[in-house]
Coordinates of N, CA, C and O in Angstrom, one line a residue:
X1 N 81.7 101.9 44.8 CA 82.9 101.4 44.0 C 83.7 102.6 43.5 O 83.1 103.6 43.2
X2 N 84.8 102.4 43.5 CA 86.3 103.6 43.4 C 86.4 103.2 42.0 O 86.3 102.1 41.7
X3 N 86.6 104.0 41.3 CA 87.2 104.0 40.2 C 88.4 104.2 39.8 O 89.0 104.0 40.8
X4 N 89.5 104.5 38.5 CA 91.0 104.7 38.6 C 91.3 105.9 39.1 O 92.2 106.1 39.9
X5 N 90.0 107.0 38.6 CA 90.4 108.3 38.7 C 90.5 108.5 40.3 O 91.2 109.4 40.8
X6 N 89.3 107.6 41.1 CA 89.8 108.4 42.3 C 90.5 107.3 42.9 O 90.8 107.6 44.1
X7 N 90.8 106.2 42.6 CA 92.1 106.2 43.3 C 93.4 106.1 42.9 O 94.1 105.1 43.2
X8 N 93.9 107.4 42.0 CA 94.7 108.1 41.7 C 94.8 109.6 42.5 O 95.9 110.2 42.6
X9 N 93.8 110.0 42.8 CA 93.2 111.1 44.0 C 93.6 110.4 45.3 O 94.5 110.8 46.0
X10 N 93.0 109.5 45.6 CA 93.5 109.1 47.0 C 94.8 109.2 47.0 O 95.6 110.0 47.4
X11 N 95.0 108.0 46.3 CA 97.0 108.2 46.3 C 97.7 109.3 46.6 O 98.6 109.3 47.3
X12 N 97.1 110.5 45.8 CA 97.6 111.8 45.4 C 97.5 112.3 47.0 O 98.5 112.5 47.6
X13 N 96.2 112.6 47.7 CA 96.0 113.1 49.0 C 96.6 112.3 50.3 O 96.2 112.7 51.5
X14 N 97.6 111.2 50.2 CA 97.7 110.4 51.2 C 98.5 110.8 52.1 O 98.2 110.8 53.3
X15 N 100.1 111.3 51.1 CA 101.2 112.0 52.2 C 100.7 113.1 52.5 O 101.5 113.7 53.3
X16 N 99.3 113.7 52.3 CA 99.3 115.1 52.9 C 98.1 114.5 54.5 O 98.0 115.0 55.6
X17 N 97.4 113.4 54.0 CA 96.5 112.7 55.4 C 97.4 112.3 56.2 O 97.3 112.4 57.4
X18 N 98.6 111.8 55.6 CA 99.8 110.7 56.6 C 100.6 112.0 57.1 O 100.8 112.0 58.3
X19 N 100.9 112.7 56.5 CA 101.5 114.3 57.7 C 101.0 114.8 58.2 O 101.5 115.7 58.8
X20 N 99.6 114.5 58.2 CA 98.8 115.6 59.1 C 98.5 114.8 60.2 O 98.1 115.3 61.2
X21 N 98.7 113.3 60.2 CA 98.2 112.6 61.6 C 97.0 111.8 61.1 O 96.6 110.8 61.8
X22 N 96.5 112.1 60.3 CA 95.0 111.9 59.6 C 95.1 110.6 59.3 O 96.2 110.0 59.1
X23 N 93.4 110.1 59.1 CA 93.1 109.1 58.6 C 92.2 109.0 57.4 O 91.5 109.9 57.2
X24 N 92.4 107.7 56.4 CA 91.5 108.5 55.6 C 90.3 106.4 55.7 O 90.7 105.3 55.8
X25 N 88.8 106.9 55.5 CA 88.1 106.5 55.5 C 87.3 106.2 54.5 O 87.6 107.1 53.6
X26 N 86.4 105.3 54.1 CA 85.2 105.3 53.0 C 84.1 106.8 53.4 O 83.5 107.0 54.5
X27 N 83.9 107.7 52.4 CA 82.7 108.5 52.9 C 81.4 108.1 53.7 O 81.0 108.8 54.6
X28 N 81.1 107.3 53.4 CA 79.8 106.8 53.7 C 80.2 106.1 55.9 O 79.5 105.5 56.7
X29 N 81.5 106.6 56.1 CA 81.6 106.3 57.4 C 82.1 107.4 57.6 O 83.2 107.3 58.2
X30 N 81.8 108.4 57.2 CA 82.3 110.2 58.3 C 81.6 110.6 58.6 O 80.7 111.0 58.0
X31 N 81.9 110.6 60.3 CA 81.5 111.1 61.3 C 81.5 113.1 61.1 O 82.4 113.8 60.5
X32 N 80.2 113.5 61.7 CA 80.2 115.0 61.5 C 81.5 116.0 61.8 O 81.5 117.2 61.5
X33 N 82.4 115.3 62.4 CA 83.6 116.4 62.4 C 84.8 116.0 61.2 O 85.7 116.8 61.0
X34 N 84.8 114.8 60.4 CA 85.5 114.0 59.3 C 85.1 115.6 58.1 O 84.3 116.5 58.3
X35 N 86.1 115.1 57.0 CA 86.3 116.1 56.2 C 85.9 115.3 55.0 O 86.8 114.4 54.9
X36 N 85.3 115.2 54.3 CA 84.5 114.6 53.2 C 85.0 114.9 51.6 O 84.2 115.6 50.9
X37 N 86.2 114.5 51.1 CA 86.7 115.1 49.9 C 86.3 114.5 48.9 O 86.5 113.3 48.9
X38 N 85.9 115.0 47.8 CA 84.8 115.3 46.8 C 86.2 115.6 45.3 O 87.1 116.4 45.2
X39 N 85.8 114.5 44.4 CA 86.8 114.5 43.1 C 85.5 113.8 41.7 O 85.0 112.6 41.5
X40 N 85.4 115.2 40.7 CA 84.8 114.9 39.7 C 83.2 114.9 40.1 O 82.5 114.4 39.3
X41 N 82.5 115.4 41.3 CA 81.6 115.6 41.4 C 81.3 114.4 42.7 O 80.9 114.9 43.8
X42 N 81.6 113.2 42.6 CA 81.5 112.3 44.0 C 82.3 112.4 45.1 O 83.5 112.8 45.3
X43 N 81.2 112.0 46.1 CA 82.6 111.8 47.3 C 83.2 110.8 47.2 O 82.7 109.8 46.7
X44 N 84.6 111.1 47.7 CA 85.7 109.8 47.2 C 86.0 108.9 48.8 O 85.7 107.8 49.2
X45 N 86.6 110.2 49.3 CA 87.7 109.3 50.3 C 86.9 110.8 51.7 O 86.6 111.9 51.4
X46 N 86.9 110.2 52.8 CA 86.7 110.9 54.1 C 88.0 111.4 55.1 O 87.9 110.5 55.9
X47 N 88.7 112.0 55.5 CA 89.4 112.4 56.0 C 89.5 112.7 57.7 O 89.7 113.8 58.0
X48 N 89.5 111.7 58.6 CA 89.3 111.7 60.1 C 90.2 112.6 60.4 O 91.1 112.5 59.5
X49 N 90.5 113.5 61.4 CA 91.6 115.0 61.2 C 91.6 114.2 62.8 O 90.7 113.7 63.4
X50 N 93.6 114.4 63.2 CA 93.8 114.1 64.5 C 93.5 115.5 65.7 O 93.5 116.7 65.5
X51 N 93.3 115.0 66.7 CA 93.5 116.2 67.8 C 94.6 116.9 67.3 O 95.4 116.5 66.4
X52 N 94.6 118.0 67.9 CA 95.7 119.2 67.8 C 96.9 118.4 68.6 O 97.9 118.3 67.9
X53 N 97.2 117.8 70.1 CA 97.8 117.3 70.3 C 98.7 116.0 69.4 O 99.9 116.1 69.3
X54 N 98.0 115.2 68.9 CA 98.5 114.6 68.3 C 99.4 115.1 67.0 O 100.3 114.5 66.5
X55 N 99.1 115.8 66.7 CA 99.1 116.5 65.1 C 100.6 117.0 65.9 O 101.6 116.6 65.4
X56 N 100.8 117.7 67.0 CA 102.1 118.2 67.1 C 103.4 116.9 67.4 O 104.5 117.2 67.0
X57 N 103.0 115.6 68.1 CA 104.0 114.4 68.1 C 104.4 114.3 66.4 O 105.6 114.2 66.0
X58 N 103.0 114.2 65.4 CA 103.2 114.4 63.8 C 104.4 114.9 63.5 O 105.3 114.2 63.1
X59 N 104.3 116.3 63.8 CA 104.7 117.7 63.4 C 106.2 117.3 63.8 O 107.2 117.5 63.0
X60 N 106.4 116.7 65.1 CA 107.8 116.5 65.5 C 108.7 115.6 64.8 O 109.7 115.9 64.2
X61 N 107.7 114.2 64.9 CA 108.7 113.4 64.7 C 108.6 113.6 62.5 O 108.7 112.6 61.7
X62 N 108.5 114.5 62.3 CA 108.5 114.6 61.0 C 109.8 115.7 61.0 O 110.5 115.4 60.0
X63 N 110.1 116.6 61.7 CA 111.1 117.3 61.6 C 112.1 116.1 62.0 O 113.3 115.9 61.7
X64 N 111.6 115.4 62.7 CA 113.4 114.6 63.5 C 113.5 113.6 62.3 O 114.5 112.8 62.4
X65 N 112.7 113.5 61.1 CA 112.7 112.2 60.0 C 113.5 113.6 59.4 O 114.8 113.6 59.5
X66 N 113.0 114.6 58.8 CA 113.8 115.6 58.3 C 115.1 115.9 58.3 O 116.0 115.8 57.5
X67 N 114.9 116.4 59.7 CA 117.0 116.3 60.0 C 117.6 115.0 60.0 O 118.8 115.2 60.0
X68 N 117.3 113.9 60.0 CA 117.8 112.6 60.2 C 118.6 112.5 61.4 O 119.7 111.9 61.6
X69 N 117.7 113.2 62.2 CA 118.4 112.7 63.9 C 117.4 113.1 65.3 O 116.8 114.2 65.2
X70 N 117.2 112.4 66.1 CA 116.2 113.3 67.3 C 116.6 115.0 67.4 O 117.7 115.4 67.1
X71 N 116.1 115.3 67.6 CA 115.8 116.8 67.8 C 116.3 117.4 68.9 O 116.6 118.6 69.0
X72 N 116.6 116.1 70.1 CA 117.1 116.5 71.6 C 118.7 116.6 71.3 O 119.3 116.9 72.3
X73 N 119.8 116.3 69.9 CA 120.4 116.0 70.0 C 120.6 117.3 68.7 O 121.2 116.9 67.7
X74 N 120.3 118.3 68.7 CA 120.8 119.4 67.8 C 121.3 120.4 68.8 O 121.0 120.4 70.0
X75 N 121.8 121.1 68.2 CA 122.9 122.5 68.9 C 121.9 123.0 69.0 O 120.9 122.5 68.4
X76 N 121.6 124.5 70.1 CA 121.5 125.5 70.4 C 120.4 126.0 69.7 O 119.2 126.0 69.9
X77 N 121.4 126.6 68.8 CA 120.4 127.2 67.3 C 119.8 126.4 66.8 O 118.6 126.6 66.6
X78 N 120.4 125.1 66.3 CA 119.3 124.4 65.4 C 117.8 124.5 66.1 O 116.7 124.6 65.5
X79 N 118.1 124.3 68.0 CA 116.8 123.9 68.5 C 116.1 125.3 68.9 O 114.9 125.3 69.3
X80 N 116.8 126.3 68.8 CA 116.1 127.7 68.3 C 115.0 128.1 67.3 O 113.9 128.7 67.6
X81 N 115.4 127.6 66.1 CA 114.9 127.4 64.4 C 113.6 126.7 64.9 O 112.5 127.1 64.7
X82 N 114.0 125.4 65.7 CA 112.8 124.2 65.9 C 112.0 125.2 66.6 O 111.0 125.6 66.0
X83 N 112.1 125.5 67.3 CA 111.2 126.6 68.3 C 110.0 127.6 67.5 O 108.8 127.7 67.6
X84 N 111.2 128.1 66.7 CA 110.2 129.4 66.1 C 109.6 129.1 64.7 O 109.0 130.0 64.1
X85 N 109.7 127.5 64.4 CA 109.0 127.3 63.4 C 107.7 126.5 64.4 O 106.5 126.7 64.2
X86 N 108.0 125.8 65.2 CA 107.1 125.2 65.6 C 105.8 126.3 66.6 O 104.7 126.1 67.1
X87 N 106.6 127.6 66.6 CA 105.3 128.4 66.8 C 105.0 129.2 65.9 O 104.0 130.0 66.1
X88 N 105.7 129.2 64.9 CA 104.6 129.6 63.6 C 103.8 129.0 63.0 O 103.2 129.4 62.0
X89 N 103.8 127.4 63.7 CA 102.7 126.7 63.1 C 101.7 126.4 64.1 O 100.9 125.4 64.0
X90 N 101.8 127.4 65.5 CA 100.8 127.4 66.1 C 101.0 126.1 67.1 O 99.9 125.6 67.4
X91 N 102.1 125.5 67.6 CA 102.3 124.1 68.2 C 102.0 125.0 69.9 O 101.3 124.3 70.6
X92 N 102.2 125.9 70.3 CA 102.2 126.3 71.6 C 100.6 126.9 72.3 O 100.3 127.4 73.4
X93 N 99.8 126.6 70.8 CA 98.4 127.1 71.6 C 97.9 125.8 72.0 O 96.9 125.8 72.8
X94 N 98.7 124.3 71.5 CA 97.9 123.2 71.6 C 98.2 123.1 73.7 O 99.3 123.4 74.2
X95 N 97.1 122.7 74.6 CA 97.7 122.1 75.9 C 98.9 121.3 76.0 O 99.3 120.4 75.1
X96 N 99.3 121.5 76.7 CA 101.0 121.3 77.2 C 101.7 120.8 75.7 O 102.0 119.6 75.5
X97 N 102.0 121.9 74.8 CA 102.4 122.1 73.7 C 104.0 122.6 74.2 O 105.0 122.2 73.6
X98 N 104.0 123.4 75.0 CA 105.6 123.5 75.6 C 106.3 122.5 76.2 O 107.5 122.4 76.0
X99 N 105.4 121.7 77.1 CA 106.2 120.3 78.0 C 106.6 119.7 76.3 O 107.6 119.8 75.7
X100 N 105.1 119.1 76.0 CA 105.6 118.2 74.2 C 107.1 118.6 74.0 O 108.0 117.7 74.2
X101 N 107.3 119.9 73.5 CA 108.3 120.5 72.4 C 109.5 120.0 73.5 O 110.2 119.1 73.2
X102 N 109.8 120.6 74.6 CA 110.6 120.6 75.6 C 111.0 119.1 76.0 O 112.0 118.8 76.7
X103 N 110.2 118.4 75.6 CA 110.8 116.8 76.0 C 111.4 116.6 74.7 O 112.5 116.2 74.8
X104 N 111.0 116.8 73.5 CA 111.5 116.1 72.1 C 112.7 117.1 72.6 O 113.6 116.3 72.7
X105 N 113.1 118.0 72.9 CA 114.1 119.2 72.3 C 115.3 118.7 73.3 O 116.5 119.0 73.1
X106 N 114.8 117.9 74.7 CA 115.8 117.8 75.6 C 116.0 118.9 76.6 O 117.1 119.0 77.1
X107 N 115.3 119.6 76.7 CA 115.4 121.0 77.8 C 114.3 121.1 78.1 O 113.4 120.3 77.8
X108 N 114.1 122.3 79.0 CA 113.4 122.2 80.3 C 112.5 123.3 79.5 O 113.0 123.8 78.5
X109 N 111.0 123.5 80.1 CA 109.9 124.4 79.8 C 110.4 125.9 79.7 O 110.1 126.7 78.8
X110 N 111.5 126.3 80.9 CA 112.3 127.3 81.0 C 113.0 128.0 79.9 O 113.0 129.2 79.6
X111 N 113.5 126.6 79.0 CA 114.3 127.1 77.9 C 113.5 127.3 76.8 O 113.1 128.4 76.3
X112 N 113.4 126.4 76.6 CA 111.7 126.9 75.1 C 111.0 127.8 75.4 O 110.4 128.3 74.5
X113 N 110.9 128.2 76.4 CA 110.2 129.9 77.1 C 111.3 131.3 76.6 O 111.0 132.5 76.3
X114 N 112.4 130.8 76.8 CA 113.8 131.7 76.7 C 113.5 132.0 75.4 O 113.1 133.0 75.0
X115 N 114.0 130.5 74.6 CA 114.1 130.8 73.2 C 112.7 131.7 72.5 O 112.9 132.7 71.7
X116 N 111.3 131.3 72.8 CA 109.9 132.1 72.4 C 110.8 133.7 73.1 O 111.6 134.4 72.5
X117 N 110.7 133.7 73.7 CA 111.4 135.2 74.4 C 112.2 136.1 73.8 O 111.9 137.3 73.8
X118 N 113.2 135.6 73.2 CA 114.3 135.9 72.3 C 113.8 135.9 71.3 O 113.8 137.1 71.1
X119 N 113.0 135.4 70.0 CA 112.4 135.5 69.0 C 111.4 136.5 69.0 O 111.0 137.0 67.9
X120 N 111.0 136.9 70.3 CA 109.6 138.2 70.6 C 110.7 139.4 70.6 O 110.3 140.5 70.3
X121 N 111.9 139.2 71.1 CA 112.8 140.6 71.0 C 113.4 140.7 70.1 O 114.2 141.6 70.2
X122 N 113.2 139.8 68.8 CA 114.4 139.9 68.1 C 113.6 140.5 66.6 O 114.3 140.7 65.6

């Protein structure tokens, strides 16, 4: 049984489970790779963490909620920015993390290679 305090904790942890792709569960059903978060000495709430794949569709369509427009339909630069933040958060180590980026962005593997390219020289 939950109490106020922690589900004022859950509440509190939810937009950070809902941006990450995550799910959040009863403790007593986390699986060994689940993240088991602990408030006032109990476990509260369990945390299912998405593949790395998934986590980057997240990562996207949270920036296209951000700009308030698809991402295939920004200038140049804007989709430059998109590039070099999305490999400072590590989106290009995920498998076919360049196709992903390259279809939301509307350009070819070619160009999001350009743009990583240009940011290594710059």
């Amino acid at each position: 049984m939950t109490g106020a305090g922690d589900e004022s904790f859950i509440t509190a942890v939810k937009p950070l489970v809902d941006a990450m792709g995550g799910e959040m569960l009863p403790p007593d059903e986390a699986g060994p790779d689940d993240v088991v978060l602990s408030w006032e000495g109990a476990d509260v709430v369990a945390v299912r963490l998405p593949q790395l794949a998934d986590s980057l569709d997240h990562i996207l369509a949270a920036m296209e909620r951000k700009r308030g427009r698809p991402l295939a339909d920004l200038d140049r630069k804007a989709k430059q920015e998109v590039v070099r933040t999305l490999e400072a958060r590590g989106a290009f180590s995920v498998r076919h993390g360049v196709e992903t980026v390259a279809s939301a962005l509307g350009v070819s593997r070619f160009t999001v290679y350009n743009y990583l390219n240009r940011q290594k020289e710059s």
